[in-house]
mmCIF file with all atom_site columns, C-alpha atoms in Angstrom:
data_model
loop_
_atom_site.group_PDB
_atom_site.id
_atom_site.type_symbol
_atom_site.label_atom_id
_atom_site.label_alt_id
_atom_site.label_comp_id
_atom_site.label_asym_id
_atom_site.label_entity_id
_atom_site.label_seq_id
_atom_site.pdbx_PDB_ins_code
_atom_site.Cartn_x
_atom_site.Cartn_y
_atom_site.Cartn_z
_atom_site.occupancy
_atom_site.B_iso_or_equiv
_atom_site.pdbx_formal_charge
_atom_site.auth_seq_id
_atom_site.auth_comp_id
_atom_site.auth_asym_id
_atom_site.auth_atom_id
_atom_site.pdbx_PDB_model_num
ATOM 1   C CA . MET A 1 1   ? -30.083 12.388  10.353  1.00 0.00 ? 1125 MET A CA 1
ATOM 2   C CA . ARG A 1 2   ? -27.104 13.131  12.441  1.00 0.00 ? 1126 ARG A CA 1
ATOM 3   C CA . ASP A 1 3   ? -27.463 15.655  15.419  1.00 0.00 ? 1127 ASP A CA 1
ATOM 4   C CA . ASP A 1 4   ? -24.660 17.714  13.592  1.00 0.00 ? 1128 ASP A CA 1
ATOM 5   C CA . SER A 1 5   ? -25.894 18.367  10.475  1.00 0.00 ? 1129 SER A CA 1
ATOM 6   C CA . PRO A 1 6   ? -25.968 21.622  8.987   1.00 0.00 ? 1130 PRO A CA 1
ATOM 7   C CA . LYS A 1 7   ? -29.226 20.640  7.639   1.00 0.00 ? 1131 LYS A CA 1
ATOM 8   C CA . LEU A 1 8   ? -30.940 19.623  10.994  1.00 0.00 ? 1132 LEU A CA 1
ATOM 9   C CA . ALA A 1 9   ? -29.405 22.716  12.697  1.00 0.00 ? 1133 ALA A CA 1
ATOM 10  C CA . ALA A 1 10  ? -31.331 25.316  9.928   1.00 0.00 ? 1134 ALA A CA 1
ATOM 11  C CA . LEU A 1 11  ? -34.579 23.151  10.182  1.00 0.00 ? 1135 LEU A CA 1
ATOM 12  C CA . ARG A 1 12  ? -34.322 23.109  13.840  1.00 0.00 ? 1136 ARG A CA 1
ATOM 13  C CA . LYS A 1 13  ? -34.329 27.175  13.792  1.00 0.00 ? 1137 LYS A CA 1
ATOM 14  C CA . CYS A 1 14  ? -37.275 27.208  11.334  1.00 0.00 ? 1138 CYS A CA 1
ATOM 15  C CA . PRO A 1 15  ? -40.431 29.247  13.345  1.00 0.00 ? 1139 PRO A CA 1
ATOM 16  C CA . ALA A 1 16  ? -43.215 26.755  14.335  1.00 0.00 ? 1140 ALA A CA 1
ATOM 17  C CA . SER A 1 17  ? -46.207 27.072  11.828  1.00 0.00 ? 1141 SER A CA 1
ATOM 18  C CA . THR A 1 18  ? -48.627 29.607  11.611  1.00 0.00 ? 1142 THR A CA 1
ATOM 19  C CA . LYS A 1 19  ? -50.287 28.669  8.517   1.00 0.00 ? 1143 LYS A CA 1
ATOM 20  C CA . ILE A 1 20  ? -50.491 24.745  9.285   1.00 0.00 ? 1144 ILE A CA 1
ATOM 21  C CA . ALA A 1 21  ? -50.339 22.897  12.455  1.00 0.00 ? 1145 ALA A CA 1
ATOM 22  C CA . ARG A 1 22  ? -51.721 19.500  11.498  1.00 0.00 ? 1146 ARG A CA 1
ATOM 23  C CA . VAL A 1 23  ? -50.006 17.909  8.521   1.00 0.00 ? 1147 VAL A CA 1
ATOM 24  C CA . GLU A 1 24  ? -50.556 14.243  7.136   1.00 0.00 ? 1148 GLU A CA 1
ATOM 25  C CA . PHE A 1 25  ? -48.086 12.089  5.257   1.00 0.00 ? 1149 PHE A CA 1
ATOM 26  C CA . ASP A 1 26  ? -48.171 9.423   2.978   1.00 0.00 ? 1150 ASP A CA 1
ATOM 27  C CA . PHE A 1 27  ? -47.209 7.376   -0.105  1.00 0.00 ? 1151 PHE A CA 1
ATOM 28  C CA . GLY A 1 28  ? -48.168 5.370   -3.035  1.00 0.00 ? 1152 GLY A CA 1
ATOM 29  C CA . TRP A 1 29  ? -47.492 4.125   -6.507  1.00 0.00 ? 1153 TRP A CA 1
ATOM 30  C CA . ASP A 1 30  ? -48.751 4.932   -9.856  1.00 0.00 ? 1154 ASP A CA 1
ATOM 31  C CA . SER A 1 31  ? -51.381 3.168   -11.521 1.00 0.00 ? 1155 SER A CA 1
ATOM 32  C CA . GLU A 1 32  ? -49.277 2.786   -14.920 1.00 0.00 ? 1156 GLU A CA 1
ATOM 33  C CA . PRO A 1 33  ? -45.895 1.423   -15.159 1.00 0.00 ? 1157 PRO A CA 1
ATOM 34  C CA . VAL A 1 34  ? -42.802 3.232   -16.850 1.00 0.00 ? 1158 VAL A CA 1
ATOM 35  C CA . VAL A 1 35  ? -39.991 1.510   -18.340 1.00 0.00 ? 1159 VAL A CA 1
ATOM 36  C CA . ASP A 1 36  ? -36.195 2.539   -16.781 1.00 0.00 ? 1160 ASP A CA 1
ATOM 37  C CA . GLU A 1 37  ? -34.436 4.088   -19.493 1.00 0.00 ? 1161 GLU A CA 1
ATOM 38  C CA . GLU A 1 38  ? -31.040 2.373   -17.983 1.00 0.00 ? 1162 GLU A CA 1
ATOM 39  C CA . SER A 1 39  ? -32.471 -0.762  -16.863 1.00 0.00 ? 1163 SER A CA 1
ATOM 40  C CA . GLN A 1 40  ? -35.383 -0.970  -19.644 1.00 0.00 ? 1164 GLN A CA 1
ATOM 41  C CA . MET A 1 41  ? -37.128 -2.513  -16.500 1.00 0.00 ? 1165 MET A CA 1
ATOM 42  C CA . PRO A 1 42  ? -40.732 -1.771  -16.158 1.00 0.00 ? 1166 PRO A CA 1
ATOM 43  C CA . TYR A 1 43  ? -41.561 0.019   -12.297 1.00 0.00 ? 1167 TYR A CA 1
ATOM 44  C CA . TYR A 1 44  ? -44.180 2.018   -10.627 1.00 0.00 ? 1168 TYR A CA 1
ATOM 45  C CA . ARG A 1 45  ? -43.572 5.388   -9.831  1.00 0.00 ? 1169 ARG A CA 1
ATOM 46  C CA . MET A 1 46  ? -43.712 6.118   -6.421  1.00 0.00 ? 1170 MET A CA 1
ATOM 47  C CA . TYR A 1 47  ? -45.445 9.334   -4.911  1.00 0.00 ? 1171 TYR A CA 1
ATOM 48  C CA . VAL A 1 48  ? -44.514 11.178  -1.313  1.00 0.00 ? 1172 VAL A CA 1
ATOM 49  C CA . LEU A 1 49  ? -47.022 13.519  -0.346  1.00 0.00 ? 1173 LEU A CA 1
ATOM 50  C CA . PHE A 1 50  ? -47.820 16.147  2.619   1.00 0.00 ? 1174 PHE A CA 1
ATOM 51  C CA . ALA A 1 51  ? -51.120 17.589  2.674   1.00 0.00 ? 1175 ALA A CA 1
ATOM 52  C CA . ASP A 1 52  ? -52.715 20.150  5.348   1.00 0.00 ? 1176 ASP A CA 1
ATOM 53  C CA . ARG A 1 53  ? -55.210 18.053  7.514   1.00 0.00 ? 1177 ARG A CA 1
ATOM 54  C CA . VAL A 1 54  ? -57.417 20.732  8.004   1.00 0.00 ? 1178 VAL A CA 1
ATOM 55  C CA . SER A 1 55  ? -57.562 22.840  4.892   1.00 0.00 ? 1179 SER A CA 1
ATOM 56  C CA . GLY A 1 56  ? -57.197 19.579  2.962   1.00 0.00 ? 1180 GLY A CA 1
ATOM 57  C CA . LYS A 1 57  ? -54.601 21.446  0.713   1.00 0.00 ? 1181 LYS A CA 1
ATOM 58  C CA . ARG A 1 58  ? -51.607 19.839  -1.177  1.00 0.00 ? 1182 ARG A CA 1
ATOM 59  C CA . LEU A 1 59  ? -48.673 21.104  0.713   1.00 0.00 ? 1183 LEU A CA 1
ATOM 60  C CA . THR A 1 60  ? -45.283 19.405  -1.142  1.00 0.00 ? 1184 THR A CA 1
ATOM 61  C CA . TYR A 1 61  ? -45.092 16.114  -2.990  1.00 0.00 ? 1185 TYR A CA 1
ATOM 62  C CA . TYR A 1 62  ? -42.898 14.275  -5.123  1.00 0.00 ? 1186 TYR A CA 1
ATOM 63  C CA . SER A 1 63  ? -42.673 11.758  -7.462  1.00 0.00 ? 1187 SER A CA 1
ATOM 64  C CA . CYS A 1 64  ? -39.614 9.065   -7.827  1.00 0.00 ? 1188 CYS A CA 1
ATOM 65  C CA . HIS A 1 65  ? -38.191 6.152   -8.616  1.00 0.00 ? 1189 HIS A CA 1
ATOM 66  C CA . PRO A 1 66  ? -39.044 3.382   -5.626  1.00 0.00 ? 1190 PRO A CA 1
ATOM 67  C CA . ASP A 1 67  ? -35.117 3.188   -4.787  1.00 0.00 ? 1191 ASP A CA 1
ATOM 68  C CA . ASP A 1 68  ? -35.160 6.951   -4.331  1.00 0.00 ? 1192 ASP A CA 1
ATOM 69  C CA . PHE A 1 69  ? -38.202 7.416   -1.836  1.00 0.00 ? 1193 PHE A CA 1
ATOM 70  C CA . MET A 1 70  ? -36.210 8.011   1.607   1.00 0.00 ? 1194 MET A CA 1
ATOM 71  C CA . ASP A 1 71  ? -34.631 10.745  -0.576  1.00 0.00 ? 1195 ASP A CA 1
ATOM 72  C CA . ALA A 1 72  ? -37.627 12.150  -1.986  1.00 0.00 ? 1196 ALA A CA 1
ATOM 73  C CA . ALA A 1 73  ? -39.703 12.018  1.287   1.00 0.00 ? 1197 ALA A CA 1
ATOM 74  C CA . PHE A 1 74  ? -37.233 13.893  3.365   1.00 0.00 ? 1198 PHE A CA 1
ATOM 75  C CA . THR A 1 75  ? -36.625 16.759  0.514   1.00 0.00 ? 1199 THR A CA 1
ATOM 76  C CA . ALA A 1 76  ? -40.701 16.919  0.866   1.00 0.00 ? 1200 ALA A CA 1
ATOM 77  C CA . TRP A 1 77  ? -40.695 17.008  4.527   1.00 0.00 ? 1201 TRP A CA 1
ATOM 78  C CA . ALA A 1 78  ? -37.284 19.569  4.634   1.00 0.00 ? 1202 ALA A CA 1
ATOM 79  C CA . GLU A 1 79  ? -39.323 21.926  1.753   1.00 0.00 ? 1203 GLU A CA 1
ATOM 80  C CA . LEU A 1 80  ? -42.477 21.949  4.146   1.00 0.00 ? 1204 LEU A CA 1
ATOM 81  C CA . ILE A 1 81  ? -40.909 23.396  7.031   1.00 0.00 ? 1205 ILE A CA 1
ATOM 82  C CA . GLN A 1 82  ? -38.725 25.596  5.154   1.00 0.00 ? 1206 GLN A CA 1
ATOM 83  C CA . GLN A 1 83  ? -41.780 27.217  3.163   1.00 0.00 ? 1207 GLN A CA 1
ATOM 84  C CA . TYR A 1 84  ? -44.423 26.856  6.043   1.00 0.00 ? 1208 TYR A CA 1
ATOM 85  C CA . GLY A 1 85  ? -42.644 26.475  9.168   1.00 0.00 ? 1209 GLY A CA 1
ATOM 86  C CA . LYS A 1 86  ? -42.466 23.473  11.874  1.00 0.00 ? 1210 LYS A CA 1
ATOM 87  C CA . PRO A 1 87  ? -46.016 21.638  12.264  1.00 0.00 ? 1211 PRO A CA 1
ATOM 88  C CA . GLN A 1 88  ? -47.081 20.628  15.519  1.00 0.00 ? 1212 GLN A CA 1
ATOM 89  C CA . THR A 1 89  ? -48.019 17.060  14.280  1.00 0.00 ? 1213 THR A CA 1
ATOM 90  C CA . LEU A 1 90  ? -47.508 14.814  11.801  1.00 0.00 ? 1214 LEU A CA 1
ATOM 91  C CA . TYR A 1 91  ? -50.281 12.162  10.850  1.00 0.00 ? 1215 TYR A CA 1
ATOM 92  C CA . VAL A 1 92  ? -49.357 8.954   9.328   1.00 0.00 ? 1216 VAL A CA 1
ATOM 93  C CA . THR A 1 93  ? -51.101 5.651   9.261   1.00 0.00 ? 1217 THR A CA 1
ATOM 94  C CA . ARG A 1 94  ? -48.444 3.075   8.439   1.00 0.00 ? 1218 ARG A CA 1
ATOM 95  C CA . PRO A 1 95  ? -45.365 1.955   10.640  1.00 0.00 ? 1219 PRO A CA 1
ATOM 96  C CA . GLU A 1 96  ? -42.954 2.638   7.724   1.00 0.00 ? 1220 GLU A CA 1
ATOM 97  C CA . SER A 1 97  ? -43.868 6.061   7.878   1.00 0.00 ? 1221 SER A CA 1
ATOM 98  C CA . VAL A 1 98  ? -43.361 6.323   11.781  1.00 0.00 ? 1222 VAL A CA 1
ATOM 99  C CA . GLY A 1 99  ? -39.880 4.955   11.492  1.00 0.00 ? 1223 GLY A CA 1
ATOM 100 C CA . LEU A 1 100 ? -38.726 7.218   8.666   1.00 0.00 ? 1224 LEU A CA 1
ATOM 101 C CA . PHE A 1 101 ? -40.000 10.384  10.303  1.00 0.00 ? 1225 PHE A CA 1
ATOM 102 C CA . GLN A 1 102 ? -39.861 9.502   14.331  1.00 0.00 ? 1226 GLN A CA 1
ATOM 103 C CA . ASP A 1 103 ? -36.202 10.299  14.641  1.00 0.00 ? 1227 ASP A CA 1
ATOM 104 C CA . PHE A 1 104 ? -35.866 12.998  12.708  1.00 0.00 ? 1228 PHE A CA 1
ATOM 105 C CA . ALA A 1 105 ? -39.290 14.587  14.225  1.00 0.00 ? 1229 ALA A CA 1
ATOM 106 C CA . ASP A 1 106 ? -38.393 14.445  17.617  1.00 0.00 ? 1230 ASP A CA 1
ATOM 107 C CA . LYS A 1 107 ? -34.917 16.284  16.712  1.00 0.00 ? 1231 LYS A CA 1
ATOM 108 C CA . ILE A 1 108 ? -37.310 18.954  15.334  1.00 0.00 ? 1232 ILE A CA 1
ATOM 109 C CA . SER A 1 109 ? -40.119 19.101  18.196  1.00 0.00 ? 1233 SER A CA 1
ATOM 110 C CA . VAL A 1 110 ? -43.142 17.904  15.971  1.00 0.00 ? 1234 VAL A CA 1
ATOM 111 C CA . LYS A 1 111 ? -45.042 15.155  17.118  1.00 0.00 ? 1235 LYS A CA 1
ATOM 112 C CA . VAL A 1 112 ? -45.528 12.099  15.217  1.00 0.00 ? 1236 VAL A CA 1
ATOM 113 C CA . LYS A 1 113 ? -49.090 10.316  15.306  1.00 0.00 ? 1237 LYS A CA 1
ATOM 114 C CA . VAL A 1 114 ? -50.762 7.051   14.148  1.00 0.00 ? 1238 VAL A CA 1
ATOM 115 C CA . VAL A 1 115 ? -54.445 7.236   12.474  1.00 0.00 ? 1239 VAL A CA 1
ATOM 116 C CA . LYS A 1 116 ? -56.563 5.321   11.218  1.00 0.00 ? 1240 LYS A CA 1
ATOM 117 C CA . ARG A 1 117 ? -57.275 7.556   8.160   1.00 0.00 ? 1241 ARG A CA 1
ATOM 118 C CA . LEU A 1 118 ? -55.546 10.233  6.221   1.00 0.00 ? 1242 LEU A CA 1
ATOM 119 C CA . PRO A 1 119 ? -58.484 12.145  4.508   1.00 0.00 ? 1243 PRO A CA 1
ATOM 120 C CA . ALA A 1 120 ? -56.583 14.877  2.977   1.00 0.00 ? 1244 ALA A CA 1
ATOM 121 C CA . VAL A 1 121 ? -53.852 12.794  1.631   1.00 0.00 ? 1245 VAL A CA 1
ATOM 122 C CA . GLN A 1 122 ? -56.719 9.863   0.378   1.00 0.00 ? 1246 GLN A CA 1
ATOM 123 C CA . ARG A 1 123 ? -58.445 12.328  -1.427  1.00 0.00 ? 1247 ARG A CA 1
ATOM 124 C CA . LEU A 1 124 ? -55.696 14.078  -3.390  1.00 0.00 ? 1248 LEU A CA 1
ATOM 125 C CA . PHE A 1 125 ? -54.367 10.442  -4.056  1.00 0.00 ? 1249 PHE A CA 1
ATOM 126 C CA . ARG A 1 126 ? -57.781 9.194   -5.478  1.00 0.00 ? 1250 ARG A CA 1
ATOM 127 C CA . GLN A 1 127 ? -58.618 11.838  -7.458  1.00 0.00 ? 1251 GLN A CA 1
ATOM 128 C CA . ASN A 1 128 ? -55.146 11.820  -9.333  1.00 0.00 ? 1252 ASN A CA 1
ATOM 129 C CA . GLY A 1 129 ? -55.223 7.586   -9.339  1.00 0.00 ? 1253 GLY A CA 1
ATOM 130 C CA . ILE A 1 130 ? -52.456 7.209   -7.468  1.00 0.00 ? 1254 ILE A CA 1
ATOM 131 C CA . ILE A 1 131 ? -52.701 3.700   -5.626  1.00 0.00 ? 1255 ILE A CA 1
ATOM 132 C CA . TYR A 1 132 ? -51.977 4.276   -1.540  1.00 0.00 ? 1256 TYR A CA 1
ATOM 133 C CA . SER A 1 133 ? -52.733 1.392   0.249   1.00 0.00 ? 1257 SER A CA 1
ATOM 134 C CA . ALA A 1 134 ? -53.247 -2.556  -0.003  1.00 0.00 ? 1258 ALA A CA 1
ATOM 135 C CA . PHE A 1 135 ? -56.981 -1.852  1.155   1.00 0.00 ? 1259 PHE A CA 1
ATOM 136 C CA . CYS A 1 136 ? -59.115 -0.942  -2.103  1.00 0.00 ? 1260 CYS A CA 1
ATOM 137 C CA . ILE A 1 137 ? -61.857 0.999   -2.021  1.00 0.00 ? 1261 ILE A CA 1
ATOM 138 C CA . ASN A 1 138 ? -63.993 0.156   -4.934  1.00 0.00 ? 1262 ASN A CA 1
ATOM 139 C CA . ARG A 1 139 ? -63.829 -2.483  -7.795  1.00 0.00 ? 1263 ARG A CA 1
ATOM 140 C CA . ARG A 1 140 ? -61.462 -0.155  -10.108 1.00 0.00 ? 1264 ARG A CA 1
ATOM 141 C CA . GLU A 1 141 ? -58.944 0.386   -7.669  1.00 0.00 ? 1265 GLU A CA 1
ATOM 142 C CA . PHE A 1 142 ? -59.456 -3.343  -6.594  1.00 0.00 ? 1266 PHE A CA 1
ATOM 143 C CA . ALA A 1 143 ? -58.400 -4.308  -10.002 1.00 0.00 ? 1267 ALA A CA 1
ATOM 144 C CA . ILE A 1 144 ? -55.547 -2.087  -10.428 1.00 0.00 ? 1268 ILE A CA 1
ATOM 145 C CA . CYS A 1 145 ? -54.426 -2.974  -6.915  1.00 0.00 ? 1269 CYS A CA 1
ATOM 146 C CA . THR A 1 146 ? -54.682 -6.435  -7.964  1.00 0.00 ? 1270 THR A CA 1
ATOM 147 C CA . ASP A 1 147 ? -52.316 -6.173  -11.278 1.00 0.00 ? 1271 ASP A CA 1
ATOM 148 C CA . PHE A 1 148 ? -50.153 -4.157  -9.424  1.00 0.00 ? 1272 PHE A CA 1
ATOM 149 C CA . PHE A 1 149 ? -49.479 -6.794  -6.648  1.00 0.00 ? 1273 PHE A CA 1
ATOM 150 C CA . ARG A 1 150 ? -49.588 -9.723  -9.426  1.00 0.00 ? 1274 ARG A CA 1
ATOM 151 C CA . HIS A 1 151 ? -46.844 -7.807  -11.451 1.00 0.00 ? 1275 HIS A CA 1
ATOM 152 C CA . PHE A 1 152 ? -44.546 -7.679  -8.243  1.00 0.00 ? 1276 PHE A CA 1
ATOM 153 C CA . ALA A 1 153 ? -45.531 -11.306 -7.973  1.00 0.00 ? 1277 ALA A CA 1
ATOM 154 C CA . GLY A 1 154 ? -44.379 -12.139 -11.291 1.00 0.00 ? 1278 GLY A CA 1
ATOM 155 C CA . ASP A 1 155 ? -47.235 -13.636 -12.908 1.00 0.00 ? 1279 ASP A CA 1
ATOM 156 C CA . PHE A 1 156 ? -48.673 -10.718 -14.260 1.00 0.00 ? 1280 PHE A CA 1
ATOM 157 C CA . LEU A 1 157 ? -46.471 -7.695  -16.469 1.00 0.00 ? 1281 LEU A CA 1
ATOM 158 C CA . PRO A 1 158 ? -49.042 -4.811  -17.779 1.00 0.00 ? 1282 PRO A CA 1
ATOM 159 C CA . PRO A 1 159 ? -48.008 -2.854  -21.061 1.00 0.00 ? 1283 PRO A CA 1
ATOM 160 C CA . CYS A 1 160 ? -45.711 -0.556  -20.365 1.00 0.00 ? 1284 CYS A CA 1
ATOM 161 C CA . ARG A 1 161 ? -45.420 2.912   -21.883 1.00 0.00 ? 1285 ARG A CA 1
ATOM 162 C CA . ASP A 1 162 ? -42.038 4.542   -22.337 1.00 0.00 ? 1286 ASP A CA 1
ATOM 163 C CA . SER A 1 163 ? -43.016 7.914   -22.072 1.00 0.00 ? 1287 SER A CA 1
ATOM 164 C CA . LEU A 1 164 ? -45.240 8.512   -19.257 1.00 0.00 ? 1288 LEU A CA 1
ATOM 165 C CA . PRO A 1 165 ? -44.754 12.177  -17.330 1.00 0.00 ? 1289 PRO A CA 1
ATOM 166 C CA . PRO A 1 166 ? -45.334 11.972  -13.486 1.00 0.00 ? 1290 PRO A CA 1
ATOM 167 C CA . ARG A 1 167 ? -48.847 12.940  -12.589 1.00 0.00 ? 1291 ARG A CA 1
ATOM 168 C CA . GLN A 1 168 ? -49.205 16.552  -11.321 1.00 0.00 ? 1292 GLN A CA 1
ATOM 169 C CA . PHE A 1 169 ? -51.455 16.854  -8.562  1.00 0.00 ? 1293 PHE A CA 1
ATOM 170 C CA . SER A 1 170 ? -54.447 19.150  -8.553  1.00 0.00 ? 1294 SER A CA 1
#
């Protein structure tokens, strides 16, 4: 986001949050593929999620086509700031997430901290069947990850359903 952007100026004016100081961010994929209406090609819907690190509460999330990932992440981040105010710290685990948010976070005076675990996000993803890491925890998640990566390697194509709605996080 450019320094002279009106959106950035508006977000800079948002006050510091009084409700949420520590926020987690991560992204993941649905465990079931959907078929793109235009190309008729299957893909795995992506999810971006922000959660309160202290309470574990879901703050904002989006589901999107993988091509729209960056837009969804920034839209969810902007909505979080507008709704709750600026958190003190954004916790991430992946280098991709640092690259995505570091510059923007610096411009609005939010620290980005890299940690090994995101307990709130991981709990929400597990509860909703979202694949969030290549490091799988149990046999079911391992099977889903294996199928997911085989699909992208080209030697496995799971059955697709035409009309899977996006998951609603509980």
